Coordinates of C-alpha atoms in Angstrom, one line a residue:
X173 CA -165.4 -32.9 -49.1
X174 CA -162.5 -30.9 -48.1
X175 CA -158.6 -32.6 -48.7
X176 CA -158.3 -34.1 -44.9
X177 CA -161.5 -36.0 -45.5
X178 CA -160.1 -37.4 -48.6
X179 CA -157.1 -38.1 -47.2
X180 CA -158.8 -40.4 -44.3
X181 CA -161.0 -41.8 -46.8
X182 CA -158.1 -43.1 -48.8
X183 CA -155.9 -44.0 -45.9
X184 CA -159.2 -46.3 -45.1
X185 CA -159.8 -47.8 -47.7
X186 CA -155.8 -49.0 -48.3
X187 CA -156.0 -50.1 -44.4
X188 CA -159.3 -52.3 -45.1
X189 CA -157.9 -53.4 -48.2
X190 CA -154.6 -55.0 -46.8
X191 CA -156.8 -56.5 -44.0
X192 CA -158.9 -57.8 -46.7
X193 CA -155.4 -59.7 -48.0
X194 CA -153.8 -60.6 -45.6
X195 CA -151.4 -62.7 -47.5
X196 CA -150.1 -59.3 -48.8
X197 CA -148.8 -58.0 -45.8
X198 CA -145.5 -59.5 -44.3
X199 CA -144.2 -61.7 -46.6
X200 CA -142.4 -64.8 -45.6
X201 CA -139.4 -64.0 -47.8
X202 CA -139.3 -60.5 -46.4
X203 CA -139.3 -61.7 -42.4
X204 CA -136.8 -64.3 -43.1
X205 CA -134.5 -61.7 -45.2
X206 CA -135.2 -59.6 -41.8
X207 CA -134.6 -62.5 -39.4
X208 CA -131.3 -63.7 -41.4
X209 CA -129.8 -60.0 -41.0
X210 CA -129.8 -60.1 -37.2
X211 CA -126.6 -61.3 -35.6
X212 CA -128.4 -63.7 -32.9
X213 CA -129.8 -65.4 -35.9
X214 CA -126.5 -65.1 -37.1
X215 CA -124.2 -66.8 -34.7
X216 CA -127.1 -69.2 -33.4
X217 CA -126.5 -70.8 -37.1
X218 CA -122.7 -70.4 -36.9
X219 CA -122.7 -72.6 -33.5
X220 CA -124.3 -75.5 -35.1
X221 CA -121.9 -75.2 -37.9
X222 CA -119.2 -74.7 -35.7
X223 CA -119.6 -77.5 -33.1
X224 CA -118.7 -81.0 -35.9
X225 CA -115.3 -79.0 -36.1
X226 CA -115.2 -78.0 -32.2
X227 CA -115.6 -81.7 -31.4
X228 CA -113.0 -83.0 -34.0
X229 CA -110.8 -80.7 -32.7
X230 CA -111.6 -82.0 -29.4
X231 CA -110.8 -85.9 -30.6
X232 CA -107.6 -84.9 -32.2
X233 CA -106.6 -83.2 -28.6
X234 CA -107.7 -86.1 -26.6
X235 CA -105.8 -88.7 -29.2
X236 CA -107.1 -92.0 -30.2
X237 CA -109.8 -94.5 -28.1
X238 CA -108.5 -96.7 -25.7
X239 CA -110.8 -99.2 -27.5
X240 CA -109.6 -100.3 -30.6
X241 CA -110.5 -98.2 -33.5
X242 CA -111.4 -101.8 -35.3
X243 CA -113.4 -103.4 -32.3
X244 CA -117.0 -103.7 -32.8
X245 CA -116.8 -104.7 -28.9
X246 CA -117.5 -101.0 -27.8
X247 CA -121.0 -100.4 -26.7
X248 CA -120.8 -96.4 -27.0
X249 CA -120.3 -93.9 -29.8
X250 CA -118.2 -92.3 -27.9
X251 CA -115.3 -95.0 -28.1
X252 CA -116.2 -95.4 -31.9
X253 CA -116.4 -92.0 -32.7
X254 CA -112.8 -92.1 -34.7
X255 CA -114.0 -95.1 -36.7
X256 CA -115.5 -93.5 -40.0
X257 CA -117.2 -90.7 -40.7
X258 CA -120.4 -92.0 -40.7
X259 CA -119.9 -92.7 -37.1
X260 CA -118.1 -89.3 -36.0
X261 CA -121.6 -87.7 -37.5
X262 CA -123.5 -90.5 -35.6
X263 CA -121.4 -88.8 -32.7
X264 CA -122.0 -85.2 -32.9
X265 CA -126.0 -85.6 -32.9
X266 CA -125.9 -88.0 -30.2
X267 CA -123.8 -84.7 -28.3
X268 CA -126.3 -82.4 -29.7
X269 CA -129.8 -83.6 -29.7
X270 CA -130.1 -82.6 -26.2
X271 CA -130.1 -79.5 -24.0
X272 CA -128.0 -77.5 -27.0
X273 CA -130.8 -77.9 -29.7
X274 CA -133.2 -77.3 -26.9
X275 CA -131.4 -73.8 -26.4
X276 CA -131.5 -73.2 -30.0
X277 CA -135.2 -73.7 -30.1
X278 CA -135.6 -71.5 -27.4
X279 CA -133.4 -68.7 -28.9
X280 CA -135.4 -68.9 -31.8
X281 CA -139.1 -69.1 -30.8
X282 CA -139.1 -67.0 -27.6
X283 CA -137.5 -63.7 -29.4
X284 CA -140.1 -64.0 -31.9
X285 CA -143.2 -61.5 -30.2
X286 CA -141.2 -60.7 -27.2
X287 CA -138.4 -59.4 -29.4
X288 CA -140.6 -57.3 -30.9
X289 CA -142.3 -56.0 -28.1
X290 CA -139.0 -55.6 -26.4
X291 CA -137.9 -53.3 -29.4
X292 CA -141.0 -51.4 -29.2
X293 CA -141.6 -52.4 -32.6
X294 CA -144.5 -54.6 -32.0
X295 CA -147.3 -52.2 -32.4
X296 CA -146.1 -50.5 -35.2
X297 CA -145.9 -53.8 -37.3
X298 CA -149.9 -54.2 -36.2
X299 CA -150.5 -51.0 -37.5
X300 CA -149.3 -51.6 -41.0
X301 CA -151.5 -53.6 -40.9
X302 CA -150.6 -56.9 -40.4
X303 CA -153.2 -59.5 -39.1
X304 CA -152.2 -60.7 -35.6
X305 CA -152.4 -64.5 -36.9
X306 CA -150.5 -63.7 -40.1
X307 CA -148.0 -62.2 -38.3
X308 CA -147.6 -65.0 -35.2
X309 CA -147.5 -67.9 -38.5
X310 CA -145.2 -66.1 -40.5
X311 CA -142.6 -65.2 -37.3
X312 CA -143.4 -69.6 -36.3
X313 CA -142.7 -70.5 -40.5
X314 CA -139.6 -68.4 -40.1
X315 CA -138.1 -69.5 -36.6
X316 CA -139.2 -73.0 -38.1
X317 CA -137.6 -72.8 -41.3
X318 CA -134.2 -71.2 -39.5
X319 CA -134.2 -74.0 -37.2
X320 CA -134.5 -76.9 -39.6
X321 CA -131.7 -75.4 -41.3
X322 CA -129.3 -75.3 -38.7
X323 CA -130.2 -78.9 -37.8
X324 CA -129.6 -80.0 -41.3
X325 CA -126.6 -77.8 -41.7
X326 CA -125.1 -79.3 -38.5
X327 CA -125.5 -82.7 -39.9
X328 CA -124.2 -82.4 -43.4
X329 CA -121.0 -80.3 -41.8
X330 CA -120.6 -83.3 -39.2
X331 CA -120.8 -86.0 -42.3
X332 CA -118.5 -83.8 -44.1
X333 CA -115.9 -83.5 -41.0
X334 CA -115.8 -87.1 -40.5
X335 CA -115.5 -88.3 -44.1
X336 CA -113.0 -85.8 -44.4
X337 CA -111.2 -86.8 -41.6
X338 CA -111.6 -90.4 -40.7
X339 CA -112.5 -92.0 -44.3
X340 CA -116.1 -92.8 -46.0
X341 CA -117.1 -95.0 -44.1
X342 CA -120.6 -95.6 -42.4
X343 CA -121.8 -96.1 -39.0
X344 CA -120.1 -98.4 -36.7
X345 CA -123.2 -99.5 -34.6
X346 CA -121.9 -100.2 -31.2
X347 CA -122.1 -104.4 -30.7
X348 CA -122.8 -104.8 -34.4
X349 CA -122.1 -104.0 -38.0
X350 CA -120.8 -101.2 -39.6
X351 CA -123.3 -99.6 -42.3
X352 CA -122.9 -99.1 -45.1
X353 CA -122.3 -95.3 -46.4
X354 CA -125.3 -94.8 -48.3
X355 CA -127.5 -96.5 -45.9
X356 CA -125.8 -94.1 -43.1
X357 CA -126.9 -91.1 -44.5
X358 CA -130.4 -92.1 -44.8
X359 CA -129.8 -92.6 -41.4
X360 CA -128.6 -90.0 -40.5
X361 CA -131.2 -87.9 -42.2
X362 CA -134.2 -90.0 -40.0
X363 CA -132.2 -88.7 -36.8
X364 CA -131.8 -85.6 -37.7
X365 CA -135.3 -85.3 -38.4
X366 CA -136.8 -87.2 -35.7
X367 CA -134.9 -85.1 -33.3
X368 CA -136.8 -81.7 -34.9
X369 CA -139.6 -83.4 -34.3
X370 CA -138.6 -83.8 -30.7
X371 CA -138.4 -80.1 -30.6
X372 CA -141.9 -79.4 -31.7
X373 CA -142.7 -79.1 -27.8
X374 CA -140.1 -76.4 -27.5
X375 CA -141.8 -74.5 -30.7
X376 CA -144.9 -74.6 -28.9
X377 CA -143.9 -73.5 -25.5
X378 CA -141.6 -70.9 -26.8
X379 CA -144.1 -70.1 -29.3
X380 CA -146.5 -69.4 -26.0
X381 CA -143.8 -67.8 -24.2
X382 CA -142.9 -65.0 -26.6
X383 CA -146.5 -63.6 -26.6
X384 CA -147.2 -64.0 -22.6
X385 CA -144.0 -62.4 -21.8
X386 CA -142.4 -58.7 -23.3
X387 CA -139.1 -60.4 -22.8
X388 CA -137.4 -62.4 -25.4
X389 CA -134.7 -63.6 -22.2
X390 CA -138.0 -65.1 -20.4
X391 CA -139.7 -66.7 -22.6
X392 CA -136.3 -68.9 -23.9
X393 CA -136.0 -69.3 -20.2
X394 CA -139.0 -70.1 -19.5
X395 CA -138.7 -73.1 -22.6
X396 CA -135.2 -74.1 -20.9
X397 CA -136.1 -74.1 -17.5
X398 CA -138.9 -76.7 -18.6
X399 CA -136.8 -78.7 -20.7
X400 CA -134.3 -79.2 -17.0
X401 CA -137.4 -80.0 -15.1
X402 CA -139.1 -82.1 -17.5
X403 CA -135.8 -84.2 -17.7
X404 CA -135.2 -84.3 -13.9
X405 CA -138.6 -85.8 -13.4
X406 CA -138.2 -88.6 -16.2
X407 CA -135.4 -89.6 -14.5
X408 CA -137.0 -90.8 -11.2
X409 CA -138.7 -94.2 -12.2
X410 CA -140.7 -94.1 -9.3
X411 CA -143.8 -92.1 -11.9
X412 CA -143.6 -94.8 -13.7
X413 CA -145.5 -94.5 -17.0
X414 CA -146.8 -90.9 -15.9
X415 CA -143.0 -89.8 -17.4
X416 CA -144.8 -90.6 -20.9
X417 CA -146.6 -87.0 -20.4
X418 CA -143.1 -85.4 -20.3
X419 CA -141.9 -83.3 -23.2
X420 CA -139.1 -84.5 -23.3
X421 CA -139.4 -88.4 -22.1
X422 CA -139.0 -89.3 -25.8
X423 CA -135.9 -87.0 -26.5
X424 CA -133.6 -89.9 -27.0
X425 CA -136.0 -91.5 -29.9
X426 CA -133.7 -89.9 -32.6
X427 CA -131.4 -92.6 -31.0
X428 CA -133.0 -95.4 -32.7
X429 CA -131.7 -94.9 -36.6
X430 CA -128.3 -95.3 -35.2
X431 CA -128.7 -98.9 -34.1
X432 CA -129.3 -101.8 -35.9
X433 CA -132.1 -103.3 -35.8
X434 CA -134.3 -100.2 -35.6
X435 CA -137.6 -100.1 -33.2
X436 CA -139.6 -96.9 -34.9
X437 CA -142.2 -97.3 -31.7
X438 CA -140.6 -95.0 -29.7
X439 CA -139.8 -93.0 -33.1
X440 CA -143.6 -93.0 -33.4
X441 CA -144.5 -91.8 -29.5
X442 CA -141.7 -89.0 -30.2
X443 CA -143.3 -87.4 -33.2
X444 CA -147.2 -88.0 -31.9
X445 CA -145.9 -86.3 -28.5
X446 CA -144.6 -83.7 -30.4
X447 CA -147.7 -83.1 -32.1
X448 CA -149.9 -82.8 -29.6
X449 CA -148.2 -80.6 -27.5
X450 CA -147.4 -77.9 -30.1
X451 CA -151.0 -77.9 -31.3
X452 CA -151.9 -77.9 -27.4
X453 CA -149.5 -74.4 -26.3
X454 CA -150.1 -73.3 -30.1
X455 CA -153.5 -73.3 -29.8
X456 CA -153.1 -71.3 -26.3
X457 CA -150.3 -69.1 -28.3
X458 CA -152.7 -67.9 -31.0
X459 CA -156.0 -67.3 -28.3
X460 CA -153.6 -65.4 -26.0
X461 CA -152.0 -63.3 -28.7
X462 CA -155.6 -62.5 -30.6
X463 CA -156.5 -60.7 -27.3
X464 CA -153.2 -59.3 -26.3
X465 CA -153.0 -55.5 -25.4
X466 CA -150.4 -53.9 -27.5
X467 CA -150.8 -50.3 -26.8
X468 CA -148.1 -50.2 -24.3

């Protein structure tokens, strides 16, 4: 056997023995190291940092409510967002959980294949090798992992912000009591995860999006311009219960560990809705990107 055909030989047998483990190749730890060093990931993270101290900064420009700081007559946040701290938290999410996380989502899940492909870097991390499934759940774990960090992040700095600058107090419910601290933060801990769970839509879509499309731009388009329609079509009552289909019909569910009393239903219909459509365009995600050509 001359040295080329040893050579091969070798090269083959360390190829079939990464495929044969697979948890070997691409560590988790590794892609999120990689992920973290990037300056999108970067300054997506910053902007949810950022945005308690943007809107405080916002309030101290605009000056104090019209409503009384000490009326529980107000049937907004947004008049009792000065209150406590517990409320100016309650505050930011209700400005957040919206069309900005959406973006986030997006950002995140549609540069995770597209990016790559877009780099030309795709292939080669294929040819290490890295199983095509172990590299789509370790890219979803990642994007998944950033995400729930920067919606945690953006809580604890908006907690922080309002203690810091309007006292310890907890949420002034609109119409109704004022929470207690302790019990705020739990609260504000169910929002903050209901609303991720709200997003789980957007994972899937984007997570569909990134391996259809070579484009990291179109595929968090592709999640935004959804998001818009889905939201322009729950708005006309006219479908009547058909809007319950919509991704986003139970985006406002986060909404309901803010008020007292709390109705979990739509808490409930949020997360099961979730579910199904991630496993739904996940499902589509992984069969599309086990047969999708790379060569390119």
């Amino acid at each position: 056997m001359s040295a080329h055909d040893i050579v091969n030989t070798n090269a083959g047998n360390e190829a079939s023995a990464a495929r044969r483990r697979p948890r070997t190749t691409m560590p988790f730890r590794v892609e999120l190291a990689r992920q973290l060093s990037q300056w999108r990931v970067r300054i997506v993270l910053l902007i949810l940092v950022l945005i308690p101290v943007i809107v405080r900064i916002a309030l101290l420009i605009g000056g104090p409510p019209t409503t009384s700081s000490n009326s529980n007559s107000a049937t907004t946040l947004v008049a009792l967002a000065q209150v406590s701290g517990g409320t100016f938290a309650a505050f930011v999410l209700q400005l957040t959980q919206g069309f900005l996380v959406t973006l986030i989502a997006a950002l995140l899940y549609g540069d995770m294949i597209a990016g790559e492909a877009s780099r030309s870097t795709l292939k080669y991390l294929l040819t290490i090798p890295v199983p095509r499934m172990r590299l789509l759940a370790v890219k979803v774990a990642v994007a998944s992992t950033l995400l729930l960090a920067g919606l945690a992040a953006l809580t604890v700095v908006a907690l922080v912000v309002g203690v810091f600058s309007y006292g310890p107090g907890g949420i002034q419910v609109p119409g109704g009591p004022e929470l207690a601290l302790g019990d705020s933060i739990g609260r504000l801990a169910l929002s903050t995860a209901t609303g991720a769970s709200g997003l789980l839509w957007a994972a899937g879509l984007g997570t569909l999006l990134t391996v259809v499309a070579n484009s990291p731009l179109a595929a968090a388009g592709g999640v935004v311009l959804a998001s818009i329609l889905s939201r322009l079509l729950d708005s006309i009552p006219t479908l009547g219960d058909l809007r319950i289909v919509l991704p986003t019909h139970y985006s406002t569910a986060f909404a309901q560990f803010l008020t007292a009393p709390t109705d979990l239903a739509p808490v409930a219909d949020s997360v099961l809705s979730g579910l199904i459509w991630a496993v739904v365009l996940g499902t589509l995600a992984a069969w599309w990107f086990s047969r999708k050509d790379i060569s390119g």
